[in-house]
Amino acid sequence: MKMNFKALAGLTMIAVTGFILGSCTSNPDSSGLEYMPDMYRSPAIEPYVDYGEVRGKEHMNMKMTLSAMTPPAGAIPYYGTDSATVSLMLPYFRKANIAFRETHGMYGADLTTTDEYTLAASDMNPYKVTAANSEEIFKKGKELYTAMCQHCHGEKGDGNGPMVISGAYAGVPNYMDRAAVSDGQMFYSIYYGKGAMGSHRSQLNKKEIWTLVHYVNRFQDPNYGKFDANGLAMAAPAAADTTAAAKK
Ligand code: HEC
């Protein structure tokens, strides 16, 4: 019995030694046999890798998508090479009027006593609508409008959204009555809010707001942003032209 136990212990020793030695290799760069590789090297999630480019091949559906966390607040996305695209990513240069401090939750915002809303009248929509991009702009505009504005402003832009009809909210104008408001001022109002309308600057980027400005213009002129078979703008130039000066 005693002998058997010794033999068993001996055999176990040999097996264990064999097992340990078995993980050695003669290659000095090799770490040997890894029994549980995940414990040595955790599977890598690489937050800054552009997964759109795999072995020199571009996969557009994977490009520009976040592989990890959302960027810090205030981070400016920056890609593309044409100045129009890039300028839409830069911060809005107008400051919020100081009167908005309490009403629109502008804590931490750069406020000014100058009436920037009035100055915004001359700002032009940098995102021009053309025969080529018109369909895309108004499709995106409808999407955004339905999600963010329709409950107050109504599907037809007449100020009769479900919030207003339910009696929860009042004072939403019919866009037809705001036809004199320039593109720049519409942008300002959507960005910083106006009266009973809150600020949308945290929910929408500049390109989205300018898209909505086009969308609102169509409520005011059904031909706005439409082009005929020859590629000519159907709306009267004054309405189709996105410059504030032309709209006055
Ligand atoms: C909570 C309800 C509400 C929501 C949501 C809302 N609005 Fe308004 N909006 C108003 C009210 C109220 C006014 C009138 C403000 C005033 O002139 O005092 C207004 C005014 C406007 C004006 C006229 C601005 C001006 O300078 O006279 C525009 C343009 C506008 N809204 C667009 C939008 C768009 C686009 C959205 C979606 C991103 C939106 N609104 C979301 C309530 C809302």
PDB file of C-alpha atoms and ligand atoms in Angstrom:
ATOM      1  CA  MET A   1       0.000   0.000   0.000  1.00  0.00           C
ATOM      2  CA  LYS A   2       2.762   2.369   0.983  1.00  0.00           C
ATOM      3  CA  MET A   3       4.700   1.435  -2.174  1.00  0.00           C
ATOM      4  CA  ASN A   4       1.650   1.976  -4.316  1.00  0.00           C
ATOM      5  CA  PHE A   5       1.185   5.441  -2.939  1.00  0.00           C
ATOM      6  CA  LYS A   6       4.850   6.289  -3.593  1.00  0.00           C
ATOM      7  CA  ALA A   7       4.577   4.992  -7.134  1.00  0.00           C
ATOM      8  CA  LEU A   8       1.421   7.031  -7.679  1.00  0.00           C
ATOM      9  CA  ALA A   9       3.094  10.154  -6.310  1.00  0.00           C
ATOM     10  CA  GLY A  10       6.108   9.487  -8.537  1.00  0.00           C
ATOM     11  CA  LEU A  11       3.948   9.040 -11.605  1.00  0.00           C
ATOM     12  CA  THR A  12       2.043  12.218 -10.816  1.00  0.00           C
ATOM     13  CA  MET A  13       5.332  14.107 -10.465  1.00  0.00           C
ATOM     14  CA  ILE A  14       6.475  12.833 -13.848  1.00  0.00           C
ATOM     15  CA  ALA A  15       3.164  13.750 -15.454  1.00  0.00           C
ATOM     16  CA  VAL A  16       3.214  17.254 -13.979  1.00  0.00           C
ATOM     17  CA  THR A  17       6.862  17.792 -14.992  1.00  0.00           C
ATOM     18  CA  GLY A  18       6.066  16.550 -18.472  1.00  0.00           C
ATOM     19  CA  PHE A  19       3.111  18.856 -18.675  1.00  0.00           C
ATOM     20  CA  ILE A  20       5.168  21.861 -17.585  1.00  0.00           C
ATOM     21  CA  LEU A  21       8.120  21.044 -19.812  1.00  0.00           C
ATOM     22  CA  GLY A  22       5.737  20.407 -22.671  1.00  0.00           C
ATOM     23  CA  SER A  23       4.860  24.089 -22.683  1.00  0.00           C
ATOM     24  CA  CYS A  24       8.457  25.058 -23.368  1.00  0.00           C
ATOM     25  CA  THR A  25       9.650  25.550 -26.910  1.00  0.00           C
ATOM     26  CA  SER A  26      13.088  26.090 -28.290  1.00  0.00           C
ATOM     27  CA  ASN A  27      12.097  29.375 -29.926  1.00  0.00           C
ATOM     28  CA  PRO A  28      13.320  32.118 -27.547  1.00  0.00           C
ATOM     29  CA  ASP A  29      10.653  34.557 -28.834  1.00  0.00           C
ATOM     30  CA  SER A  30       7.796  32.191 -28.167  1.00  0.00           C
ATOM     31  CA  SER A  31       5.925  32.292 -24.935  1.00  0.00           C
ATOM     32  CA  GLY A  32       5.391  28.561 -25.220  1.00  0.00           C
ATOM     33  CA  LEU A  33       2.083  26.810 -25.123  1.00  0.00           C
ATOM     34  CA  GLU A  34      -0.616  28.970 -23.650  1.00  0.00           C
ATOM     35  CA  TYR A  35      -3.346  27.018 -21.960  1.00  0.00           C
ATOM     36  CA  MET A  36      -5.688  29.965 -21.662  1.00  0.00           C
ATOM     37  CA  PRO A  37      -4.570  32.635 -24.120  1.00  0.00           C
ATOM     38  CA  ASP A  38      -7.376  35.053 -23.178  1.00  0.00           C
ATOM     39  CA  MET A  39      -5.775  35.395 -19.758  1.00  0.00           C
ATOM     40  CA  TYR A  40      -2.502  36.562 -21.262  1.00  0.00           C
ATOM     41  CA  ARG A  41      -3.979  38.778 -23.926  1.00  0.00           C
ATOM     42  CA  SER A  42      -7.512  40.031 -23.539  1.00  0.00           C
ATOM     43  CA  PRO A  43      -9.334  40.341 -26.857  1.00  0.00           C
ATOM     44  CA  ALA A  44      -8.565  43.849 -28.055  1.00  0.00           C
ATOM     45  CA  ILE A  45     -11.247  46.469 -28.551  1.00  0.00           C
ATOM     46  CA  GLU A  46      -9.370  49.253 -30.219  1.00  0.00           C
ATOM     47  CA  PRO A  47     -11.294  52.473 -29.796  1.00  0.00           C
ATOM     48  CA  TYR A  48      -9.365  54.531 -32.289  1.00  0.00           C
ATOM     49  CA  VAL A  49      -9.063  52.024 -35.080  1.00  0.00           C
ATOM     50  CA  ASP A  50     -10.901  52.901 -38.255  1.00  0.00           C
ATOM     51  CA  TYR A  51     -12.642  49.635 -38.901  1.00  0.00           C
ATOM     52  CA  GLY A  52     -13.728  51.035 -42.258  1.00  0.00           C
ATOM     53  CA  GLU A  53     -10.275  50.181 -43.524  1.00  0.00           C
ATOM     54  CA  VAL A  54      -9.365  46.544 -43.271  1.00  0.00           C
ATOM     55  CA  ARG A  55      -6.196  45.411 -45.002  1.00  0.00           C
ATOM     56  CA  GLY A  56      -6.203  48.375 -47.354  1.00  0.00           C
ATOM     57  CA  LYS A  57      -9.811  47.814 -48.437  1.00  0.00           C
ATOM     58  CA  GLU A  58     -12.433  50.420 -47.633  1.00  0.00           C
ATOM     59  CA  HIS A  59     -15.759  49.421 -46.177  1.00  0.00           C
ATOM     60  CA  MET A  60     -17.914  52.519 -46.351  1.00  0.00           C
ATOM     61  CA  ASN A  61     -20.665  51.078 -44.139  1.00  0.00           C
ATOM     62  CA  MET A  62     -18.146  50.729 -41.324  1.00  0.00           C
ATOM     63  CA  LYS A  63     -16.399  54.036 -41.842  1.00  0.00           C
ATOM     64  CA  MET A  64     -16.974  56.993 -39.526  1.00  0.00           C
ATOM     65  CA  THR A  65     -18.928  54.905 -37.062  1.00  0.00           C
ATOM     66  CA  LEU A  66     -18.004  54.883 -33.416  1.00  0.00           C
ATOM     67  CA  SER A  67     -16.220  51.779 -32.292  1.00  0.00           C
ATOM     68  CA  ALA A  68     -16.236  52.749 -28.620  1.00  0.00           C
ATOM     69  CA  MET A  69     -17.481  55.672 -26.566  1.00  0.00           C
ATOM     70  CA  THR A  70     -19.223  58.827 -27.697  1.00  0.00           C
ATOM     71  CA  PRO A  71     -16.787  61.738 -27.892  1.00  0.00           C
ATOM     72  CA  PRO A  72     -16.725  64.336 -25.086  1.00  0.00           C
ATOM     73  CA  ALA A  73     -19.342  67.078 -25.244  1.00  0.00           C
ATOM     74  CA  GLY A  74     -18.226  69.909 -27.466  1.00  0.00           C
ATOM     75  CA  ALA A  75     -15.876  67.748 -29.526  1.00  0.00           C
ATOM     76  CA  ILE A  76     -15.858  68.858 -33.156  1.00  0.00           C
ATOM     77  CA  PRO A  77     -16.066  66.108 -35.760  1.00  0.00           C
ATOM     78  CA  TYR A  78     -13.606  66.880 -38.489  1.00  0.00           C
ATOM     79  CA  TYR A  79     -13.376  65.065 -41.768  1.00  0.00           C
ATOM     80  CA  GLY A  80     -13.700  65.821 -45.428  1.00  0.00           C
ATOM     81  CA  THR A  81     -11.714  68.231 -47.491  1.00  0.00           C
ATOM     82  CA  ASP A  82     -14.139  70.724 -48.995  1.00  0.00           C
ATOM     83  CA  SER A  83     -14.554  73.900 -46.972  1.00  0.00           C
ATOM     84  CA  ALA A  84     -18.379  73.841 -47.131  1.00  0.00           C
ATOM     85  CA  THR A  85     -18.548  70.453 -45.408  1.00  0.00           C
ATOM     86  CA  VAL A  86     -15.933  71.398 -42.863  1.00  0.00           C
ATOM     87  CA  SER A  87     -17.525  74.749 -42.018  1.00  0.00           C
ATOM     88  CA  LEU A  88     -20.771  72.950 -41.150  1.00  0.00           C
ATOM     89  CA  MET A  89     -18.880  71.071 -38.441  1.00  0.00           C
ATOM     90  CA  LEU A  90     -17.357  74.142 -36.827  1.00  0.00           C
ATOM     91  CA  PRO A  91     -19.167  75.749 -33.875  1.00  0.00           C
ATOM     92  CA  TYR A  92     -21.933  78.294 -34.538  1.00  0.00           C
ATOM     93  CA  PHE A  93     -20.308  81.706 -34.394  1.00  0.00           C
ATOM     94  CA  ARG A  94     -23.305  83.562 -32.932  1.00  0.00           C
ATOM     95  CA  LYS A  95     -23.714  83.879 -29.201  1.00  0.00           C
ATOM     96  CA  ALA A  96     -26.946  83.441 -27.295  1.00  0.00           C
ATOM     97  CA  ASN A  97     -28.686  86.636 -26.224  1.00  0.00           C
ATOM     98  CA  ILE A  98     -28.288  87.233 -22.495  1.00  0.00           C
ATOM     99  CA  ALA A  99     -32.072  87.368 -22.052  1.00  0.00           C
ATOM    100  CA  PHE A 100     -32.129  83.610 -22.735  1.00  0.00           C
ATOM    101  CA  ARG A 101     -30.071  82.719 -19.689  1.00  0.00           C
ATOM    102  CA  GLU A 102     -32.948  81.701 -17.464  1.00  0.00           C
ATOM    103  CA  THR A 103     -35.514  80.792 -20.060  1.00  0.00           C
ATOM    104  CA  HIS A 104     -33.562  78.408 -22.228  1.00  0.00           C
ATOM    105  CA  GLY A 105     -31.163  76.709 -19.880  1.00  0.00           C
ATOM    106  CA  MET A 106     -28.105  78.401 -21.359  1.00  0.00           C
ATOM    107  CA  TYR A 107     -25.943  77.602 -18.367  1.00  0.00           C
ATOM    108  CA  GLY A 108     -22.304  77.711 -19.313  1.00  0.00           C
ATOM    109  CA  ALA A 109     -23.086  79.208 -22.710  1.00  0.00           C
ATOM    110  CA  ASP A 110     -21.326  82.257 -24.039  1.00  0.00           C
ATOM    111  CA  LEU A 111     -23.939  85.002 -23.700  1.00  0.00           C
ATOM    112  CA  THR A 112     -23.978  88.482 -25.122  1.00  0.00           C
ATOM    113  CA  THR A 113     -25.931  91.671 -24.597  1.00  0.00           C
ATOM    114  CA  THR A 114     -25.815  92.372 -28.347  1.00  0.00           C
ATOM    115  CA  ASP A 115     -29.032  91.308 -30.064  1.00  0.00           C
ATOM    116  CA  GLU A 116     -27.570  88.509 -32.135  1.00  0.00           C
ATOM    117  CA  TYR A 117     -31.025  87.459 -33.368  1.00  0.00           C
ATOM    118  CA  THR A 118     -31.320  90.720 -35.266  1.00  0.00           C
ATOM    119  CA  LEU A 119     -27.803  90.346 -36.643  1.00  0.00           C
ATOM    120  CA  ALA A 120     -28.596  86.788 -37.749  1.00  0.00           C
ATOM    121  CA  ALA A 121     -31.028  88.194 -40.338  1.00  0.00           C
ATOM    122  CA  SER A 122     -28.197  88.459 -42.832  1.00  0.00           C
ATOM    123  CA  ASP A 123     -26.774  84.941 -42.311  1.00  0.00           C
ATOM    124  CA  MET A 124     -27.138  82.740 -45.361  1.00  0.00           C
ATOM    125  CA  ASN A 125     -27.832  79.037 -45.441  1.00  0.00           C
ATOM    126  CA  PRO A 126     -24.452  77.533 -46.344  1.00  0.00           C
ATOM    127  CA  TYR A 127     -26.096  74.209 -47.209  1.00  0.00           C
ATOM    128  CA  LYS A 128     -27.446  75.087 -50.646  1.00  0.00           C
ATOM    129  CA  VAL A 129     -30.304  73.136 -52.152  1.00  0.00           C
ATOM    130  CA  THR A 130     -29.626  72.051 -55.739  1.00  0.00           C
ATOM    131  CA  ALA A 131     -31.420  69.838 -58.241  1.00  0.00           C
ATOM    132  CA  ALA A 132     -28.990  67.077 -57.293  1.00  0.00           C
ATOM    133  CA  ASN A 133     -29.371  67.124 -53.498  1.00  0.00           C
ATOM    134  CA  SER A 134     -32.932  68.449 -53.176  1.00  0.00           C
ATOM    135  CA  GLU A 135     -34.592  65.071 -52.739  1.00  0.00           C
ATOM    136  CA  GLU A 136     -32.063  64.021 -50.101  1.00  0.00           C
ATOM    137  CA  ILE A 137     -32.396  67.311 -48.170  1.00  0.00           C
ATOM    138  CA  PHE A 138     -36.179  67.181 -47.991  1.00  0.00           C
ATOM    139  CA  LYS A 139     -36.229  63.485 -47.124  1.00  0.00           C
ATOM    140  CA  LYS A 140     -33.839  64.121 -44.240  1.00  0.00           C
ATOM    141  CA  GLY A 141     -35.760  67.271 -43.342  1.00  0.00           C
ATOM    142  CA  LYS A 142     -39.014  65.329 -43.043  1.00  0.00           C
ATOM    143  CA  GLU A 143     -37.322  62.727 -40.865  1.00  0.00           C
ATOM    144  CA  LEU A 144     -35.945  65.358 -38.477  1.00  0.00           C
ATOM    145  CA  TYR A 145     -39.093  67.441 -38.505  1.00  0.00           C
ATOM    146  CA  THR A 146     -41.294  64.443 -37.696  1.00  0.00           C
ATOM    147  CA  ALA A 147     -39.094  63.471 -34.788  1.00  0.00           C
ATOM    148  CA  MET A 148     -38.303  66.872 -33.281  1.00  0.00           C
ATOM    149  CA  CYS A 149     -40.773  69.531 -34.359  1.00  0.00           C
ATOM    150  CA  GLN A 150     -44.057  68.081 -35.557  1.00  0.00           C
ATOM    151  CA  HIS A 151     -45.534  67.530 -32.103  1.00  0.00           C
ATOM    152  CA  CYS A 152     -45.632  71.317 -31.669  1.00  0.00           C
ATOM    153  CA  HIS A 153     -45.631  72.758 -35.185  1.00  0.00           C
ATOM    154  CA  GLY A 154     -47.934  70.187 -36.799  1.00  0.00           C
ATOM    155  CA  GLU A 155     -47.515  68.009 -39.867  1.00  0.00           C
ATOM    156  CA  LYS A 156     -48.582  70.880 -42.130  1.00  0.00           C
ATOM    157  CA  GLY A 157     -46.539  73.501 -40.302  1.00  0.00           C
ATOM    158  CA  ASP A 158     -49.702  75.323 -39.258  1.00  0.00           C
ATOM    159  CA  GLY A 159     -48.913  75.271 -35.550  1.00  0.00           C
ATOM    160  CA  ASN A 160     -51.467  72.568 -34.774  1.00  0.00           C
ATOM    161  CA  GLY A 161     -49.311  69.729 -33.544  1.00  0.00           C
ATOM    162  CA  PRO A 162     -50.695  67.118 -31.125  1.00  0.00           C
ATOM    163  CA  MET A 163     -49.176  69.013 -28.183  1.00  0.00           C
ATOM    164  CA  VAL A 164     -51.164  72.097 -29.130  1.00  0.00           C
ATOM    165  CA  ILE A 165     -54.391  70.216 -29.907  1.00  0.00           C
ATOM    166  CA  SER A 166     -54.226  68.417 -26.572  1.00  0.00           C
ATOM    167  CA  GLY A 167     -54.157  71.802 -24.891  1.00  0.00           C
ATOM    168  CA  ALA A 168     -50.782  71.143 -23.271  1.00  0.00           C
ATOM    169  CA  TYR A 169     -49.106  73.901 -25.205  1.00  0.00           C
ATOM    170  CA  ALA A 170     -50.061  77.165 -26.870  1.00  0.00           C
ATOM    171  CA  GLY A 171     -48.565  79.951 -28.940  1.00  0.00           C
ATOM    172  CA  VAL A 172     -47.024  77.881 -31.735  1.00  0.00           C
ATOM    173  CA  PRO A 173     -47.160  79.992 -34.891  1.00  0.00           C
ATOM    174  CA  ASN A 174     -48.264  78.967 -38.369  1.00  0.00           C
ATOM    175  CA  TYR A 175     -45.089  79.098 -40.492  1.00  0.00           C
ATOM    176  CA  MET A 176     -47.048  81.058 -43.101  1.00  0.00           C
ATOM    177  CA  ASP A 177     -47.211  83.912 -40.618  1.00  0.00           C
ATOM    178  CA  ARG A 178     -43.427  83.861 -40.252  1.00  0.00           C
ATOM    179  CA  ALA A 179     -42.600  84.105 -43.954  1.00  0.00           C
ATOM    180  CA  ALA A 180     -40.655  87.290 -43.314  1.00  0.00           C
ATOM    181  CA  VAL A 181     -38.273  85.566 -40.900  1.00  0.00           C
ATOM    182  CA  SER A 182     -34.963  85.060 -42.683  1.00  0.00           C
ATOM    183  CA  ASP A 183     -33.093  81.769 -42.896  1.00  0.00           C
ATOM    184  CA  GLY A 184     -30.426  83.045 -40.533  1.00  0.00           C
ATOM    185  CA  GLN A 185     -32.991  83.966 -37.909  1.00  0.00           C
ATOM    186  CA  MET A 186     -34.772  80.643 -38.246  1.00  0.00           C
ATOM    187  CA  PHE A 187     -31.445  78.976 -37.645  1.00  0.00           C
ATOM    188  CA  TYR A 188     -30.847  81.165 -34.604  1.00  0.00           C
ATOM    189  CA  SER A 189     -34.296  80.391 -33.183  1.00  0.00           C
ATOM    190  CA  ILE A 190     -33.954  76.654 -33.664  1.00  0.00           C
ATOM    191  CA  TYR A 191     -30.419  76.682 -32.269  1.00  0.00           C
ATOM    192  CA  TYR A 192     -31.005  78.836 -29.174  1.00  0.00           C
ATOM    193  CA  GLY A 193     -34.796  78.684 -28.918  1.00  0.00           C
ATOM    194  CA  LYS A 194     -37.272  81.545 -29.031  1.00  0.00           C
ATOM    195  CA  GLY A 195     -40.134  82.473 -26.744  1.00  0.00           C
ATOM    196  CA  ALA A 196     -41.766  79.225 -25.681  1.00  0.00           C
ATOM    197  CA  MET A 197     -39.624  77.125 -28.021  1.00  0.00           C
ATOM    198  CA  GLY A 198     -36.606  75.605 -26.345  1.00  0.00           C
ATOM    199  CA  SER A 199     -33.059  75.406 -27.634  1.00  0.00           C
ATOM    200  CA  HIS A 200     -32.267  72.484 -29.953  1.00  0.00           C
ATOM    201  CA  ARG A 201     -28.510  72.982 -30.056  1.00  0.00           C
ATOM    202  CA  SER A 202     -27.773  69.860 -28.047  1.00  0.00           C
ATOM    203  CA  GLN A 203     -29.968  67.622 -30.186  1.00  0.00           C
ATOM    204  CA  LEU A 204     -29.192  68.830 -33.706  1.00  0.00           C
ATOM    205  CA  ASN A 205     -25.980  69.654 -35.492  1.00  0.00           C
ATOM    206  CA  LYS A 206     -25.637  72.649 -37.796  1.00  0.00           C
ATOM    207  CA  LYS A 207     -26.192  70.672 -40.943  1.00  0.00           C
ATOM    208  CA  GLU A 208     -29.410  69.236 -39.532  1.00  0.00           C
ATOM    209  CA  ILE A 209     -30.678  72.669 -38.502  1.00  0.00           C
ATOM    210  CA  TRP A 210     -29.953  74.153 -41.926  1.00  0.00           C
ATOM    211  CA  THR A 211     -31.746  71.147 -43.431  1.00  0.00           C
ATOM    212  CA  LEU A 212     -34.760  71.983 -41.256  1.00  0.00           C
ATOM    213  CA  VAL A 213     -34.595  75.607 -42.376  1.00  0.00           C
ATOM    214  CA  HIS A 214     -35.039  74.361 -45.962  1.00  0.00           C
ATOM    215  CA  TYR A 215     -37.877  72.161 -44.802  1.00  0.00           C
ATOM    216  CA  VAL A 216     -39.669  75.037 -43.060  1.00  0.00           C
ATOM    217  CA  ASN A 217     -39.244  77.189 -46.179  1.00  0.00           C
ATOM    218  CA  ARG A 218     -41.273  74.657 -48.124  1.00  0.00           C
ATOM    219  CA  PHE A 219     -44.225  75.154 -45.784  1.00  0.00           C
ATOM    220  CA  GLN A 220     -44.086  78.799 -46.727  1.00  0.00           C
ATOM    221  CA  ASP A 221     -43.722  78.124 -50.471  1.00  0.00           C
ATOM    222  CA  PRO A 222     -44.697  74.642 -51.725  1.00  0.00           C
ATOM    223  CA  ASN A 223     -42.355  75.023 -54.697  1.00  0.00           C
ATOM    224  CA  TYR A 224     -39.339  75.874 -52.568  1.00  0.00           C
ATOM    225  CA  GLY A 225     -36.419  73.576 -53.350  1.00  0.00           C
ATOM    226  CA  LYS A 226     -38.219  71.942 -56.300  1.00  0.00           C
ATOM    227  CA  PHE A 227     -36.682  71.846 -59.751  1.00  0.00           C
ATOM    228  CA  ASP A 228     -38.278  71.331 -63.153  1.00  0.00           C
ATOM    229  CA  ALA A 229     -37.129  68.887 -65.823  1.00  0.00           C
ATOM    230  CA  ASN A 230     -34.530  71.393 -66.995  1.00  0.00           C
ATOM    231  CA  GLY A 231     -33.057  71.636 -63.538  1.00  0.00           C
ATOM    232  CA  LEU A 232     -34.402  75.145 -62.994  1.00  0.00           C
ATOM    233  CA  ALA A 233     -35.737  76.215 -59.592  1.00  0.00           C
ATOM    234  CA  MET A 234     -39.552  76.215 -59.584  1.00  0.00           C
ATOM    235  CA  ALA A 235     -40.022  78.646 -56.733  1.00  0.00           C
ATOM    236  CA  ALA A 236     -39.835  82.334 -57.500  1.00  0.00           C
ATOM    237  CA  PRO A 237     -36.190  83.357 -57.135  1.00  0.00           C
ATOM    238  CA  ALA A 238     -36.937  85.413 -54.036  1.00  0.00           C
ATOM    239  CA  ALA A 239     -38.161  82.350 -52.165  1.00  0.00           C
ATOM    240  CA  ALA A 240     -35.716  79.889 -53.647  1.00  0.00           C
ATOM    241  CA  ASP A 241     -32.776  82.128 -53.000  1.00  0.00           C
ATOM    242  CA  THR A 242     -31.591  81.348 -49.523  1.00  0.00           C
ATOM    243  CA  THR A 243     -29.996  84.723 -48.911  1.00  0.00           C
ATOM    244  CA  ALA A 244     -31.752  86.818 -46.318  1.00  0.00           C
ATOM    245  CA  ALA A 245     -31.471  89.902 -48.465  1.00  0.00           C
ATOM    246  CA  ALA A 246     -33.409  88.294 -51.276  1.00  0.00           C
ATOM    247  CA  LYS A 247     -36.156  87.203 -48.925  1.00  0.00           C
ATOM    248  CA  LYS A 248     -36.876  90.629 -47.537  1.00  0.00           C
TER     249      LYS A 248
HETATM  250  C1  HEC B   1     -42.254  72.727 -27.583  1.00  0.00           C
HETATM  251  C2  HEC B   1     -42.888  73.118 -28.812  1.00  0.00           C
HETATM  252  C3  HEC B   1     -41.954  73.407 -29.978  1.00  0.00           C
HETATM  253  C4  HEC B   1     -41.068  72.572 -30.565  1.00  0.00           C
HETATM  254  C5  HEC B   1     -40.698  71.143 -30.174  1.00  0.00           C
HETATM  255  C6  HEC B   1     -40.485  73.282 -31.670  1.00  0.00           C
HETATM  256  N1  HEC B   1     -41.006  74.545 -31.737  1.00  0.00           N
HETATM  257 FE1  HEC B   1     -40.582  75.939 -33.116  1.00  0.00          FE
HETATM  258  N2  HEC B   1     -41.721  77.282 -32.147  1.00  0.00           N
HETATM  259  C7  HEC B   1     -42.478  77.028 -31.026  1.00  0.00           C
HETATM  260  C8  HEC B   1     -43.045  78.277 -30.552  1.00  0.00           C
HETATM  261  C9  HEC B   1     -43.930  78.430 -29.353  1.00  0.00           C
HETATM  262  C10 HEC B   1     -42.600  79.285 -31.427  1.00  0.00           C
HETATM  263  C11 HEC B   1     -42.900  80.783 -31.363  1.00  0.00           C
HETATM  264  C12 HEC B   1     -41.721  81.463 -30.686  1.00  0.00           C
HETATM  265  C13 HEC B   1     -41.872  82.971 -30.606  1.00  0.00           C
HETATM  266  O1  HEC B   1     -41.842  83.610 -31.645  1.00  0.00           O
HETATM  267  O2  HEC B   1     -42.002  83.454 -29.474  1.00  0.00           O
HETATM  268  C14 HEC B   1     -41.785  78.617 -32.432  1.00  0.00           C
HETATM  269  C15 HEC B   1     -41.174  79.277 -33.494  1.00  0.00           C
HETATM  270  C16 HEC B   1     -40.487  78.653 -34.504  1.00  0.00           C
HETATM  271  C17 HEC B   1     -39.977  79.317 -35.675  1.00  0.00           C
HETATM  272  C18 HEC B   1     -40.036  80.799 -35.993  1.00  0.00           C
HETATM  273  C19 HEC B   1     -38.788  81.394 -35.420  1.00  0.00           C
HETATM  274  C20 HEC B   1     -38.698  82.894 -35.512  1.00  0.00           C
HETATM  275  O3  HEC B   1     -37.546  83.368 -35.474  1.00  0.00           O
HETATM  276  O4  HEC B   1     -39.723  83.568 -35.564  1.00  0.00           O
HETATM  277  C21 HEC B   1     -39.349  78.351 -36.429  1.00  0.00           C
HETATM  278  C22 HEC B   1     -38.631  78.550 -37.771  1.00  0.00           C
HETATM  279  C23 HEC B   1     -39.470  77.105 -35.714  1.00  0.00           C
HETATM  280  N3  HEC B   1     -40.171  77.311 -34.546  1.00  0.00           N
HETATM  281  C24 HEC B   1     -38.956  75.915 -36.152  1.00  0.00           C
HETATM  282  C25 HEC B   1     -38.912  74.776 -35.362  1.00  0.00           C
HETATM  283  C26 HEC B   1     -38.240  73.570 -35.761  1.00  0.00           C
HETATM  284  C27 HEC B   1     -37.512  73.360 -37.072  1.00  0.00           C
HETATM  285  C28 HEC B   1     -38.392  72.688 -34.741  1.00  0.00           C
HETATM  286  C29 HEC B   1     -37.834  71.285 -34.630  1.00  0.00           C
HETATM  287  C30 HEC B   1     -36.418  71.196 -34.502  1.00  0.00           C
HETATM  288  C31 HEC B   1     -39.174  73.333 -33.715  1.00  0.00           C
HETATM  289  N4  HEC B   1     -39.471  74.594 -34.130  1.00  0.00           N
HETATM  290  C32 HEC B   1     -39.565  72.739 -32.544  1.00  0.00           C
HETATM  291  C33 HEC B   1     -42.646  75.804 -30.420  1.00  0.00           C
HETATM  292  C34 HEC B   1     -41.896  74.665 -30.713  1.00  0.00           C
END
